[in-house]
Every structure is written in structure tokens, then in C-alpha cells.
CSV table of C-alpha atoms in Angstrom, one decimal:
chain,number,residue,atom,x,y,z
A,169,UNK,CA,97.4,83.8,92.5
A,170,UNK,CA,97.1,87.7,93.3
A,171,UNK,CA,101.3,88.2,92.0
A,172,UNK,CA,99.9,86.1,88.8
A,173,UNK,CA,97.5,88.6,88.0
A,174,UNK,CA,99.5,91.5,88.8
A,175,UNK,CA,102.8,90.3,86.8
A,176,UNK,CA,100.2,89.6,83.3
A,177,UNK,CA,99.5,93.6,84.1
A,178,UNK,CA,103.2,94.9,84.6
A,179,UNK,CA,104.4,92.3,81.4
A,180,UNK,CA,101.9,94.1,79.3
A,181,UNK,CA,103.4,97.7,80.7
A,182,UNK,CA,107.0,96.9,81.2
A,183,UNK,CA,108.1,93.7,78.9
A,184,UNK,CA,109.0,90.7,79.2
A,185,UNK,CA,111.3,91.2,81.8
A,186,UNK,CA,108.8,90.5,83.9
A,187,UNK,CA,108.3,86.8,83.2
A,188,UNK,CA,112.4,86.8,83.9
A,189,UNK,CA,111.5,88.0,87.6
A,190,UNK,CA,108.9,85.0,88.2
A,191,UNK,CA,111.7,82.7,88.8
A,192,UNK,CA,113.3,83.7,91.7
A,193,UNK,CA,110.1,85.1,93.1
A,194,UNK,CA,109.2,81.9,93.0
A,195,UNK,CA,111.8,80.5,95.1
A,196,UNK,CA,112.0,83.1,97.6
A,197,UNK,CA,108.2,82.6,98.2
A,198,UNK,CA,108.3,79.0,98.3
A,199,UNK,CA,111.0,79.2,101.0
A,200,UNK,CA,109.7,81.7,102.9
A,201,UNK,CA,106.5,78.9,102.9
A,202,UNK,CA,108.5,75.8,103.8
A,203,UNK,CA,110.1,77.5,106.3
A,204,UNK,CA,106.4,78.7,107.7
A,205,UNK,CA,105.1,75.3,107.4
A,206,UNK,CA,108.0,73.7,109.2
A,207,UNK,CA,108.6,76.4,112.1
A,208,UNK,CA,104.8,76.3,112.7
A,209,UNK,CA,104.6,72.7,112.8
A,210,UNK,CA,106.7,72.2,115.4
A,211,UNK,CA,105.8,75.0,117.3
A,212,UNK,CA,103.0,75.2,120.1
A,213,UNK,CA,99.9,76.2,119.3
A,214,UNK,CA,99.7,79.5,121.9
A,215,UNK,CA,103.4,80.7,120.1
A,216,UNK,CA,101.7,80.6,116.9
A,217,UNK,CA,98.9,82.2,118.4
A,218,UNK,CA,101.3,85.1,119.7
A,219,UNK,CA,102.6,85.4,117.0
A,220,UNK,CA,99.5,85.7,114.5
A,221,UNK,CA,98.3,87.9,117.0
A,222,UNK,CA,101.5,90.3,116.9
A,223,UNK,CA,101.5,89.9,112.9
A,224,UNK,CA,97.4,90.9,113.0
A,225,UNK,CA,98.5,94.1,114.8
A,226,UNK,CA,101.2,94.9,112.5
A,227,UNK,CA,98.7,94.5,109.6
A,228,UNK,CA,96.3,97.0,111.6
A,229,UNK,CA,99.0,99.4,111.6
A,230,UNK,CA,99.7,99.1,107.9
A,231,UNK,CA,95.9,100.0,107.3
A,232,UNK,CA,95.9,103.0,109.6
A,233,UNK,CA,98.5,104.2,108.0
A,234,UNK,CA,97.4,103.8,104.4
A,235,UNK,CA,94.2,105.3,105.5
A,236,UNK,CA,95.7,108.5,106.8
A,237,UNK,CA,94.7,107.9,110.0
A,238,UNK,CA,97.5,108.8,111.7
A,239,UNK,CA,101.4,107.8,111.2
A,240,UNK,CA,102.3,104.7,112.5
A,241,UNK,CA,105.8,103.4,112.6
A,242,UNK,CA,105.1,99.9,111.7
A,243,UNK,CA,109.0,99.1,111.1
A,244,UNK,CA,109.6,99.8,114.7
A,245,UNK,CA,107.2,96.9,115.4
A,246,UNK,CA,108.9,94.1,114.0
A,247,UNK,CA,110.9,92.9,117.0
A,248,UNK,CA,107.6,92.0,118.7
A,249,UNK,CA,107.0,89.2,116.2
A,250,UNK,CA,110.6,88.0,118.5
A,251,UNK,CA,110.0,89.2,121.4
A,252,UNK,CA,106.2,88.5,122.1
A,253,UNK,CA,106.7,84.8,121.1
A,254,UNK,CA,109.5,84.5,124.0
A,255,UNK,CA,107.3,86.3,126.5
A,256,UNK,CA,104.2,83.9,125.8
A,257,UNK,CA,106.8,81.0,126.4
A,258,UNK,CA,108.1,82.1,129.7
A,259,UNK,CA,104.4,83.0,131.0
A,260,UNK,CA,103.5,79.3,129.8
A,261,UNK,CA,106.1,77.3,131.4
């Protein structure tokens, strides 16, 4: 809903072009949501609470950073959306 809005205001800057993009958008999205729904289906329900968890922090970052706060390297915490998954396995098995 929110890129719906956003492309009717970059199509009335930018062109038509725009409603070219929507297409494979589209797609990429979708899959990216299939794969979510699928992965977190048959995962257990304290690895997908790791790993909201790990993404909430990452989010944090992102808003300290866009705030000025201070600079965060958000990139450099990616591998704990791996990593932090495995280690909540290991301590539950």
C-alpha cells in the first residue's frame, strides 16, 4: 500500500516509467513474502522470535542513525539475523 502511494507521486514527477517498474517490484516482493511465510512456518516459534528480535535491533539502529544520534554501522549487523538464529538453536536443544 505505502509503494502504491509513493509510485502515483514519482509517476507524476518522473513518467510513466514508473508504472514499467511495478512489475517486477511486484515479483521480487511477493517472493521475498512466500519465502517469509514458508521459512516461518516451519520454523520454531523461539527462532522466529530470535530473529524478530535481531531484525527489531537492526531497525533501532537505522533510527539512531537517521536521527543523528550517533553513526551506527547497521550493514555490519546483518550476519546476526544468521548467526543469532543458530545460537538460540544450540542453547534450545
Amino acid at each position: 500500500v505505502m509503494d502504491g502511494f509513493v509510485s502515483i507521486a514519482y509517476a507524476a514527477a518522473m513518467g510513466i516509467g514508473v508504472m514499467f517498474s511495478a512489475l517486477p517490484l511486484l515479483a521480487f516482493q511477493g517472493s521475498l513474502a512466500l519465502l517469509g511465510a514458508v521459512a516461518g512456518a516451519s520454523l520454531p516459534p523461539r527462532t522466529v522470535a530470535s530473529i524478530t528480535a535481531t531484525g527489531g535491533l537492526v531497525l533501532l539502529g537505522l533510527g539512531v542513525n537517521l536521527l543523528k544520534l550517533r553513526r551506527l554501522r547497521v550493514g555490519n549487523m546483518l550476519p546476526a539475523l544468521v548467526i543469532v538464529p543458530l545460537i538460540s538453536h544450540l542453547i534450545h536443544v
